[in-house]
Structure formats: structure tokens, C-alpha cells
Amino acid sequence: MYRYDEFDARFVRERVAQFRDQVGRRLNGSLTEDEFKPLRLKNGVYLQLHAYMLRIAVPYGTLSSRQLRQLALIGERYDRGYGHFTTRQNLQFNWPKLRDIPEILDLLADVEMHCIQTSGNCIRNVTADHFAGVAQDEIEDPRPTAELIRQWSSLHPEFSYLPRKFKIAVTGAEHDRAVIKAHDIGLRLRRHPDTNAVSYEVSVGGGLGRTPMIGKVVRDYLPKADLLAYLEAIMRVYNLEGRRDNKYKARVKILVHEIGVEEFTRRVEEEFARLDGPSVNADPAEVARIATYFTPPTYEVLPAVSRVLEATKATNPTFARWVEVNTVPHKAPGYAALTISLKPIGQAPGDATSEQMRLVADLAEQYSHDELRVTHAQNLVLPHVRQRDLFAIWQKLGEAGLASANVGMITDIISCPGLDYCALATARSIPIAQAIQHRFADAERQREIGELNIKISGCINACGHHHVGHIGILGLEKRGIESYQITLGGDATENAAIGEILGPGLAAEDVPDAIERIVNVYVEARQGNESFIDAVRRLGLGPFKAAFQEVAHAVA
Amino acid sequence: MAAAPKRPPLPAILLANDLLDGDVVFASVTAAGALAWTRDPTLALLAADDAAAARLEAYAVSEFAAQHVVDAYLVDVSIEAGGPVPRHYRERMKTLGPSNRPDLGKQAGDGIAAERRA
Ligand code: HEM
Ligand code: SF4
């Protein structure tokens, strides 16, 4: 894993000291709220409905056991014994007191963590495929790229006051697990068909929020060495020409949309040609140094399939089902990448208690080379697990309520905090997720339905990715009550698509019925092994709309 | 602070977040008749007429300036057996806590129990 150098460590400590001083001056009255707010936001401190909230960066979703243990400790000592993992692979604490935050930041710095650039109009924490380095369909680990971008973008003087926030995601795999097309910039590592050289496909202008857009490809094969100069060119065009008159139109997606992708690309290429590439691009020695931190651990030489695992599966169908649903094949024979679902039926999606965090940290230390990942779907991953250890892990997870076999299933719901915590929310989202989970709790039924992603946001900002859910749910306010708009056909993968609205908004209690009707249409109409999203593509919205209308009419 | 928000229909209460702790506080009146903050929504002072609302608004401005609270604003309420209840569900959430965690927030007595003991 990447280790801070002395410069990084000193910088983070200085930042904590500055913030401690700023909090002190806020409390003694020498800073007003207007002066203080931008300072606290620069350190990840928001004010929510019931309390402050602290957003902690987990760069490209990679954590060590020691770091997760520290998060557990902070949760216990300064919060309410739990934290919330988010769609941006970060962790949020919901109850910190302002007076304690400098102390918390020091504890984070002890384990090389911080909250810098988790908020505000800067380049935010870079996200990546949670199976980075282990996925079989991967061309190259995306994390050295993400780390390079982190270093380049941290406190980049030119890009500290962008028109709006800026989010970058990277994947090195065929299958997009990092939702790169819904990011301001999405990077995909791929081989050039002629030269076989690893290069980047660069997409710009994706984003969710009130104007959802799918990113457009501006370069098919960017040579790896040119990455920073090309990013710099994109950022310059955006920084100069992005709108600052209206915050709803200030994202790069609006600029790309308003001037068109050809014109945007032309301006970027012009700027790129003008830039002195060698002075901007990273020194190859530094790139190589970063890459060494991501060299895979030394794996044991094992047979491709563990006989121990197969035998245990044969005698324990519940365990077998969990292995089938929650693990993916690993690059190394005899290993698996394991997803630990933070979606037990009826719990808030993405919440984990301090005890659960400690258990997962222990398991990562014992069984996964001390490493774990946070996924954008609000789950955790043990990336390097020997197949033969899966049974022991499963048993320990089960004791902590973490052995749900539902990854990618209808109950593996993404949900933002919504009105239970968020000051911007127009409706609650967690209780909707819980109600749907209860409706579909039966394991057999989930298996029959297969892969289906439900994503819920508590307002139009779309932090819960509802636009790209196979079924998306958006909580709004209608005449003084919570109302939920359902969309269908969104897709967060390489086939990225924005869902379409099915009909009028529903009351909270009618949402599970509506979801059930939509699912029933699929179950009756599917052909062979066709997945939900494939069936929606083949059938179009028509039959689903008809079923949805029945619910809408019944309650109208 | 931005321009004062429009006054809601009356009766109303004044709520805010405590600057230091971030939790929700309500303007109440002490035995001596002065305004003070409480964690307990049932003790919130009710403003039923314009003069009372104006007094709460002035308190919001001065307490914000004095670095005691942030995000102070009036909320319209209905009067129920247990005390004033915000009419809008968003503000009701602020007087309760997360609906999925009845063990947390004001609904669980956070801050209130300590205040009653004090
Ligand atoms: C204090 C709580 C939060 C605030 C104030 C907040 C604010 C916002 C706003 C204003 C937007 C819209 C941006 C735009 O359209 O330009 C947004 C988008 C987004 N937020 Fe949040 N958010 C919060 C919590 C979260 C959480 C908990 C997550 C992860 C679960 C998250 C992840 C995202 C994502 C993925 C998007 C959409 C992608 C994009 O277009 O930027 N946010 N957020
Ligand atoms: S989508 Fe809205 S309600 Fe949900 S976390 Fe984002 S800002 Fe809050």
C-alpha cells in the first residue's frame, strides 16, 4: 500500500494544527461563521440536521487493518459507535462535536489519513475499481494512476478554486466497477490495438445531480506518460470556461454539453499542445516509485480450485451460496476476492459499527495481507483471500451479522443518508431501503431474481446514484409529504445509462409494492438466464410502466 | 449570514444548532423571563404573535453573532399534548433524530436528560 513520504506527513500535521487554531478562533469569536465555514469544509466538516458530520477520505478505497481499527476507535470515542461508508468510497461520521474534531484529525494523521479535499470546489478524493490489482479482467492496477492524480491534485494551486467540485474515477478493467462514466473525468486503462501499449481512454463530463449526464470520450488512447499534462489541459479549459454564474451549471458536464464534445475536445487538445508536457508530466522515476507500493503481495502457490472449499460447500448450502454470490475469481490461483456485505436486512446501507470494523480489520490482517477495500456500493472487500480460508471467515462474519449473501442482489441497495441525517434532503432514503430489504428478504426469492441494483437518493443531488440504478428511487417533497419517483433502466457499468421515470411519485409505503410489480414483470417475461437490466433493454419501458401505473392509480 | 429568511406562519419556535456540539437547540424562556437555549423541544418558547416572533428573530441574530449557535431559524408548529410539534416533516426530524435509529438523538433523550438533571 502507498505510504506517505515525510513531506506528506508533515503537511497533514501542519494542516491539523492550522485547523485546531481555526476552531479555537471560531470558538473565541475571532472568526465568524461566514469566515469559518469554508475552512471547515476544506477539512471535511459539514453541518447536518442533528450534528456536525466529518467526511474522511479513503483514497481509491484502499485501507489497511490499522487504519480501519483507528476508524473504529474514533467511532467509539468521539462518535456514536458507528460510521457510514459512502458511494465515494469515503467514511462519514454523523455525530462528531466541533470541539473534538482537531483531536480526531490527529488520530487520523497517526495512520496517514485525513479529510482534505473531501469537500469544496476542488479535485476530490479519486475513486477506483474496488477489485483493483486482483480482478481477472484487469489490464493494469488503476491505483498507481489514482495515487499519481492524488499527489498532483492535492493543493494544486491552479485548481483550488474551481467553478465546482470535481470528481475523477479510474478503472483498469474491462468491466467498469468504478462508475467512471458518471464522473467529471473517467479514466480506463486499455491496450492500444496496434502497439499493445497500455494507454488511457479519457471520458469527460459525466455526472449525476439535477442534470445527469454520461461522460463522453475525448481521447481513445492517451499515452500513459502524458496523463498529467492532458488532465491539466482539461482542468484549464474547465477552470477558465466553466460557468461561475450559476452553481447548478458550473460542473464540467454543462460546459461539455453547451459547447459540444467536439469543440471541448478541440480546446483541450489545443491547450495540451501548448503545455510544456515534460514539465507537467510526472517524472518516470516517481511513477515507478509509486507503482512499487502497489506490487501485489506474495501469493502462495495453490491449485486453482481449493478442494477444502469445494468439500465444505458440498455439505453447507448456505455457505456455498455466500461463496457464489460474494466472491469473485482472483488473478492468483486458489485465491478469491471477497465482498463483505454491509447490507444485512433492515440495517442502514453502508453503516458499520466499531466492533464490526474491528472484526473486519482483524480478518484482513489474518487472511488478506492486511488490506481491505471500500466499494462505491457501500460494502467492504477482502481482496486477497485463500479459498480454503473462506469458511473460517464466513463463520466469524456470521457472528457479527456480516455474512449476508446478497452482493449485487435486490437487497444490496445503495442509499444515501437522506433526511435521517442530511440537511439538504427532501425525503428519507434509509427507511425506504429497509422496507424493500424486508419485502425481498427471502434468500430463495433473491436468488430467483438475480442481479438487480436499486439505488436511492434523498434529494436531486443524487449522492445515492439513483440515476444509474437498474431501479432508481429519488425522494422528493410533494405538498408537504415525502414522495418517491421511480426510474428504470439506469446502468452504472461500461454500458452506462440514465434511468427513465416510470410515472408519478409514490408515498413511502407504496414503494415496496411498486418495486415488486416491476420485478414481477421481469420474472414473468425473462428469457432463459436474462438479467433484469437486459430484460428492461429488450422489453423497453412499456410493460413496466403499465404495472407501475396500477400501483400509482390504486393510491392516487 | 444571508438575508433573514421569510417568517413562517405562527405559532412558531426558534431552533438552531449549537456551535460547539452541533446538536439542535431551542429558544426557551427562563424563570426570570430571559431567553436561553434548551436541548428539550417540549420547553421551546412559542411565539404566537408578531411581537413574540420578532423577539425570537432578534435573539437568533444576536446569538449567532455571539458565536453560540449557527443556522437559527423559526419553524411553524402545531400545539400537541406533548408540546409544540413542527408542521414540516424535515423540522420534525430535527426535534427527534434519525428515524431509523430510535436509540439516537433527541428521541432517545440525547442532551435532554442531562439538562433535566442539571
Ligand atoms: C453532508 C452531506 C452531503 C452533502 C451536503 C452533499 C452534497 C452534494 C451535492 C450538492 C451534490 C450535487 C452536485 C452537483 O450536482 O453539482 C452531490 C452529489 C453527489 N454526492 Fe453528495 N452530499 C452529501 C453526502 C454524500 C454522501 C453521503 C455521498 C455518498 C454516499 C455523496 C456522494 C455524492 C455523489 C456520488 C454525487 C453525485 C455525483 C456528482 O455529480 O458529483 N454525497 N452531493
Ligand atoms: S442525495 Fe441529497 S439527501 Fe442524499 S446525501 Fe446527497 S444531498 Fe443528502
PDB file of N, CA, C and O in Angstrom, chain B residues 19-64:
ATOM      1  N   LEU B  19     -23.160  25.763  18.361  1.00  0.00           N
ATOM      2  CA  LEU B  19     -21.901  25.913  17.623  1.00  0.00           C
ATOM      3  C   LEU B  19     -20.878  24.845  17.984  1.00  0.00           C
ATOM      4  O   LEU B  19     -20.243  24.253  17.111  1.00  0.00           O
ATOM      5  N   LEU B  20     -20.719  24.597  19.274  1.00  0.00           N
ATOM      6  CA  LEU B  20     -19.674  23.674  19.715  1.00  0.00           C
ATOM      7  C   LEU B  20     -20.011  22.213  19.456  1.00  0.00           C
ATOM      8  O   LEU B  20     -19.185  21.455  18.972  1.00  0.00           O
ATOM      9  N   ASP B  21     -21.233  21.828  19.797  1.00  0.00           N
ATOM     10  CA  ASP B  21     -21.595  20.419  19.740  1.00  0.00           C
ATOM     11  C   ASP B  21     -22.345  20.058  18.466  1.00  0.00           C
ATOM     12  O   ASP B  21     -22.399  18.888  18.097  1.00  0.00           O
ATOM     13  N   GLY B  22     -22.951  21.045  17.834  1.00  0.00           N
ATOM     14  CA  GLY B  22     -23.671  20.795  16.595  1.00  0.00           C
ATOM     15  C   GLY B  22     -25.084  20.299  16.782  1.00  0.00           C
ATOM     16  O   GLY B  22     -25.836  20.201  15.819  1.00  0.00           O
ATOM     17  N   ASP B  23     -25.475  19.952  18.012  1.00  0.00           N
ATOM     18  CA  ASP B  23     -26.818  19.398  18.195  1.00  0.00           C
ATOM     19  C   ASP B  23     -27.879  20.499  18.201  1.00  0.00           C
ATOM     20  O   ASP B  23     -27.570  21.688  18.258  1.00  0.00           O
ATOM     21  N   VAL B  24     -29.137  20.081  18.100  1.00  0.00           N
ATOM     22  CA  VAL B  24     -30.217  21.036  17.904  1.00  0.00           C
ATOM     23  C   VAL B  24     -30.651  21.623  19.251  1.00  0.00           C
ATOM     24  O   VAL B  24     -30.831  20.891  20.225  1.00  0.00           O
ATOM     25  N   VAL B  25     -30.783  22.942  19.269  1.00  0.00           N
ATOM     26  CA  VAL B  25     -31.232  23.633  20.487  1.00  0.00           C
ATOM     27  C   VAL B  25     -32.445  24.498  20.161  1.00  0.00           C
ATOM     28  O   VAL B  25     -32.660  24.865  19.005  1.00  0.00           O
ATOM     29  N   PHE B  26     -33.231  24.788  21.193  1.00  0.00           N
ATOM     30  CA  PHE B  26     -34.463  25.549  21.030  1.00  0.00           C
ATOM     31  C   PHE B  26     -34.439  26.747  21.966  1.00  0.00           C
ATOM     32  O   PHE B  26     -33.979  26.626  23.108  1.00  0.00           O
ATOM     33  N   ALA B  27     -34.975  27.859  21.478  1.00  0.00           N
ATOM     34  CA  ALA B  27     -35.054  29.026  22.362  1.00  0.00           C
ATOM     35  C   ALA B  27     -36.162  28.785  23.377  1.00  0.00           C
ATOM     36  O   ALA B  27     -37.260  28.361  23.035  1.00  0.00           O
ATOM     37  N   SER B  28     -35.851  29.056  24.646  1.00  0.00           N
ATOM     38  CA  SER B  28     -36.852  28.903  25.700  1.00  0.00           C
ATOM     39  C   SER B  28     -36.755  30.137  26.592  1.00  0.00           C
ATOM     40  O   SER B  28     -35.888  30.996  26.386  1.00  0.00           O
ATOM     41  N   VAL B  29     -37.587  30.197  27.585  1.00  0.00           N
ATOM     42  CA  VAL B  29     -37.551  31.356  28.462  1.00  0.00           C
ATOM     43  C   VAL B  29     -37.272  30.899  29.898  1.00  0.00           C
ATOM     44  O   VAL B  29     -37.795  29.878  30.342  1.00  0.00           O
ATOM     45  N   THR B  30     -36.374  31.593  30.549  1.00  0.00           N
ATOM     46  CA  THR B  30     -36.011  31.203  31.915  1.00  0.00           C
ATOM     47  C   THR B  30     -37.051  31.725  32.906  1.00  0.00           C
ATOM     48  O   THR B  30     -37.904  32.542  32.546  1.00  0.00           O
ATOM     49  N   ALA B  31     -36.916  31.279  34.136  1.00  0.00           N
ATOM     50  CA  ALA B  31     -37.848  31.727  35.171  1.00  0.00           C
ATOM     51  C   ALA B  31     -37.825  33.247  35.298  1.00  0.00           C
ATOM     52  O   ALA B  31     -38.839  33.893  35.545  1.00  0.00           O
ATOM     53  N   ALA B  32     -36.645  33.808  35.050  1.00  0.00           N
ATOM     54  CA  ALA B  32     -36.511  35.263  35.167  1.00  0.00           C
ATOM     55  C   ALA B  32     -37.036  35.997  33.929  1.00  0.00           C
ATOM     56  O   ALA B  32     -36.995  37.226  33.866  1.00  0.00           O
ATOM     57  N   GLY B  33     -37.472  35.217  32.931  1.00  0.00           N
ATOM     58  CA  GLY B  33     -38.051  35.856  31.748  1.00  0.00           C
ATOM     59  C   GLY B  33     -37.071  36.106  30.623  1.00  0.00           C
ATOM     60  O   GLY B  33     -37.445  36.616  29.562  1.00  0.00           O
ATOM     61  N   ALA B  34     -35.803  35.716  30.803  1.00  0.00           N
ATOM     62  CA  ALA B  34     -34.820  35.925  29.733  1.00  0.00           C
ATOM     63  C   ALA B  34     -34.873  34.759  28.750  1.00  0.00           C
ATOM     64  O   ALA B  34     -35.349  33.675  29.083  1.00  0.00           O
ATOM     65  N   LEU B  35     -34.362  34.979  27.547  1.00  0.00           N
ATOM     66  CA  LEU B  35     -34.289  33.891  26.571  1.00  0.00           C
ATOM     67  C   LEU B  35     -33.025  33.071  26.811  1.00  0.00           C
ATOM     68  O   LEU B  35     -31.984  33.617  27.192  1.00  0.00           O
ATOM     69  N   ALA B  36     -33.132  31.770  26.619  1.00  0.00           N
ATOM     70  CA  ALA B  36     -31.978  30.879  26.779  1.00  0.00           C
ATOM     71  C   ALA B  36     -32.208  29.656  25.904  1.00  0.00           C
ATOM     72  O   ALA B  36     -33.332  29.388  25.489  1.00  0.00           O
ATOM     73  N   TRP B  37     -31.132  28.925  25.611  1.00  0.00           N
ATOM     74  CA  TRP B  37     -31.270  27.726  24.763  1.00  0.00           C
ATOM     75  C   TRP B  37     -31.528  26.498  25.619  1.00  0.00           C
ATOM     76  O   TRP B  37     -30.986  26.359  26.716  1.00  0.00           O
ATOM     77  N   THR B  38     -32.348  25.597  25.074  1.00  0.00           N
ATOM     78  CA  THR B  38     -32.573  24.308  25.718  1.00  0.00           C
ATOM     79  C   THR B  38     -32.430  23.212  24.677  1.00  0.00           C
ATOM     80  O   THR B  38     -32.651  23.433  23.496  1.00  0.00           O
ATOM     81  N   ARG B  39     -32.057  22.019  25.142  1.00  0.00           N
ATOM     82  CA  ARG B  39     -31.995  20.851  24.240  1.00  0.00           C
ATOM     83  C   ARG B  39     -33.374  20.206  24.104  1.00  0.00           C
ATOM     84  O   ARG B  39     -33.556  19.299  23.304  1.00  0.00           O
ATOM     85  N   ASP B  40     -34.283  20.611  24.948  1.00  0.00           N
ATOM     86  CA  ASP B  40     -35.554  19.902  25.075  1.00  0.00           C
ATOM     87  C   ASP B  40     -36.654  20.589  24.260  1.00  0.00           C
ATOM     88  O   ASP B  40     -37.108  21.685  24.614  1.00  0.00           O
ATOM     89  N   PRO B  41     -37.111  19.960  23.185  1.00  0.00           N
ATOM     90  CA  PRO B  41     -38.109  20.626  22.331  1.00  0.00           C
ATOM     91  C   PRO B  41     -39.414  20.941  23.062  1.00  0.00           C
ATOM     92  O   PRO B  41     -40.111  21.894  22.692  1.00  0.00           O
ATOM     93  N   THR B  42     -39.728  20.165  24.104  1.00  0.00           N
ATOM     94  CA  THR B  42     -41.006  20.431  24.784  1.00  0.00           C
ATOM     95  C   THR B  42     -40.958  21.763  25.543  1.00  0.00           C
ATOM     96  O   THR B  42     -41.988  22.314  25.907  1.00  0.00           O
ATOM     97  N   LEU B  43     -39.744  22.265  25.794  1.00  0.00           N
ATOM     98  CA  LEU B  43     -39.616  23.535  26.529  1.00  0.00           C
ATOM     99  C   LEU B  43     -39.497  24.742  25.589  1.00  0.00           C
ATOM    100  O   LEU B  43     -39.339  25.872  26.049  1.00  0.00           O
ATOM    101  N   ALA B  44     -39.559  24.484  24.266  1.00  0.00           N
ATOM    102  CA  ALA B  44     -39.381  25.587  23.318  1.00  0.00           C
ATOM    103  C   ALA B  44     -40.440  26.670  23.534  1.00  0.00           C
ATOM    104  O   ALA B  44     -41.617  26.372  23.734  1.00  0.00           O
ATOM    105  N   LEU B  45     -39.988  27.901  23.486  1.00  0.00           N
ATOM    106  CA  LEU B  45     -40.908  29.037  23.670  1.00  0.00           C
ATOM    107  C   LEU B  45     -41.735  29.226  22.405  1.00  0.00           C
ATOM    108  O   LEU B  45     -41.210  29.279  21.303  1.00  0.00           O
ATOM    109  N   LEU B  46     -43.010  29.360  22.606  1.00  0.00           N
ATOM    110  CA  LEU B  46     -43.925  29.503  21.492  1.00  0.00           C
ATOM    111  C   LEU B  46     -44.134  30.988  21.173  1.00  0.00           C
ATOM    112  O   LEU B  46     -44.459  31.765  22.062  1.00  0.00           O
ATOM    113  N   ALA B  47     -43.927  31.350  19.913  1.00  0.00           N
ATOM    114  CA  ALA B  47     -44.239  32.723  19.508  1.00  0.00           C
ATOM    115  C   ALA B  47     -45.570  32.697  18.774  1.00  0.00           C
ATOM    116  O   ALA B  47     -45.667  32.131  17.685  1.00  0.00           O
ATOM    117  N   ALA B  48     -46.588  33.302  19.378  1.00  0.00           N
ATOM    118  CA  ALA B  48     -47.925  33.233  18.790  1.00  0.00           C
ATOM    119  C   ALA B  48     -48.287  34.515  18.055  1.00  0.00           C
ATOM    120  O   ALA B  48     -49.213  34.540  17.254  1.00  0.00           O
ATOM    121  N   ASP B  49     -47.548  35.589  18.320  1.00  0.00           N
ATOM    122  CA  ASP B  49     -47.862  36.836  17.608  1.00  0.00           C
ATOM    123  C   ASP B  49     -46.590  37.479  17.059  1.00  0.00           C
ATOM    124  O   ASP B  49     -45.479  37.011  17.346  1.00  0.00           O
ATOM    125  N   ASP B  50     -46.754  38.531  16.294  1.00  0.00           N
ATOM    126  CA  ASP B  50     -45.612  39.137  15.606  1.00  0.00           C
ATOM    127  C   ASP B  50     -44.560  39.651  16.576  1.00  0.00           C
ATOM    128  O   ASP B  50     -43.361  39.521  16.319  1.00  0.00           O
ATOM    129  N   ALA B  51     -44.995  40.200  17.683  1.00  0.00           N
ATOM    130  CA  ALA B  51     -44.028  40.754  18.638  1.00  0.00           C
ATOM    131  C   ALA B  51     -43.146  39.637  19.196  1.00  0.00           C
ATOM    132  O   ALA B  51     -41.917  39.760  19.273  1.00  0.00           O
ATOM    133  N   ALA B  52     -43.780  38.512  19.543  1.00  0.00           N
ATOM    134  CA  ALA B  52     -43.025  37.392  20.100  1.00  0.00           C
ATOM    135  C   ALA B  52     -42.083  36.811  19.045  1.00  0.00           C
ATOM    136  O   ALA B  52     -40.936  36.445  19.336  1.00  0.00           O
ATOM    137  N   ALA B  53     -42.548  36.725  17.799  1.00  0.00           N
ATOM    138  CA  ALA B  53     -41.713  36.203  16.718  1.00  0.00           C
ATOM    139  C   ALA B  53     -40.521  37.126  16.483  1.00  0.00           C
ATOM    140  O   ALA B  53     -39.386  36.674  16.289  1.00  0.00           O
ATOM    141  N   ALA B  54     -40.776  38.431  16.538  1.00  0.00           N
ATOM    142  CA  ALA B  54     -39.696  39.403  16.320  1.00  0.00           C
ATOM    143  C   ALA B  54     -38.654  39.286  17.433  1.00  0.00           C
ATOM    144  O   ALA B  54     -37.449  39.400  17.185  1.00  0.00           O
ATOM    145  N   ARG B  55     -39.110  38.993  18.639  1.00  0.00           N
ATOM    146  CA  ARG B  55     -38.178  38.836  19.758  1.00  0.00           C
ATOM    147  C   ARG B  55     -37.267  37.614  19.505  1.00  0.00           C
ATOM    148  O   ARG B  55     -36.055  37.677  19.710  1.00  0.00           O
ATOM    149  N   LEU B  56     -37.872  36.525  19.026  1.00  0.00           N
ATOM    150  CA  LEU B  56     -37.081  35.325  18.729  1.00  0.00           C
ATOM    151  C   LEU B  56     -36.102  35.593  17.584  1.00  0.00           C
ATOM    152  O   LEU B  56     -34.953  35.150  17.613  1.00  0.00           O
ATOM    153  N   GLU B  57     -36.562  36.331  16.596  1.00  0.00           N
ATOM    154  CA  GLU B  57     -35.672  36.636  15.462  1.00  0.00           C
ATOM    155  C   GLU B  57     -34.472  37.461  15.917  1.00  0.00           C
ATOM    156  O   GLU B  57     -33.340  37.223  15.494  1.00  0.00           O
ATOM    157  N   ALA B  58     -34.756  38.404  16.792  1.00  0.00           N
ATOM    158  CA  ALA B  58     -33.653  39.242  17.301  1.00  0.00           C
ATOM    159  C   ALA B  58     -32.682  38.381  18.107  1.00  0.00           C
ATOM    160  O   ALA B  58     -31.455  38.544  18.019  1.00  0.00           O
ATOM    161  N   TYR B  59     -33.243  37.426  18.852  1.00  0.00           N
ATOM    162  CA  TYR B  59     -32.400  36.527  19.648  1.00  0.00           C
ATOM    163  C   TYR B  59     -31.526  35.675  18.709  1.00  0.00           C
ATOM    164  O   TYR B  59     -30.328  35.482  18.954  1.00  0.00           O
ATOM    165  N   ALA B  60     -32.132  35.203  17.616  1.00  0.00           N
ATOM    166  CA  ALA B  60     -31.379  34.395  16.637  1.00  0.00           C
ATOM    167  C   ALA B  60     -30.183  35.187  16.125  1.00  0.00           C
ATOM    168  O   ALA B  60     -29.060  34.686  16.071  1.00  0.00           O
ATOM    169  N   VAL B  61     -30.410  36.444  15.786  1.00  0.00           N
ATOM    170  CA  VAL B  61     -29.342  37.273  15.221  1.00  0.00           C
ATOM    171  C   VAL B  61     -28.252  37.506  16.266  1.00  0.00           C
ATOM    172  O   VAL B  61     -27.063  37.346  15.992  1.00  0.00           O
ATOM    173  N   SER B  62     -28.658  37.838  17.493  1.00  0.00           N
ATOM    174  CA  SER B  62     -27.635  38.166  18.484  1.00  0.00           C
ATOM    175  C   SER B  62     -26.865  36.921  18.933  1.00  0.00           C
ATOM    176  O   SER B  62     -25.659  36.966  19.147  1.00  0.00           O
ATOM    177  N   GLU B  63     -27.538  35.791  19.014  1.00  0.00           N
ATOM    178  CA  GLU B  63     -26.857  34.563  19.434  1.00  0.00           C
ATOM    179  C   GLU B  63     -25.928  34.025  18.354  1.00  0.00           C
ATOM    180  O   GLU B  63     -24.895  33.438  18.641  1.00  0.00           O
ATOM    181  N   PHE B  64     -26.309  34.253  17.110  1.00  0.00           N
ATOM    182  CA  PHE B  64     -25.424  33.885  16.003  1.00  0.00           C
ATOM    183  C   PHE B  64     -24.171  34.757  16.066  1.00  0.00           C
ATOM    184  O   PHE B  64     -23.043  34.267  15.985  1.00  0.00           O
TER     185      PHE B  64
END
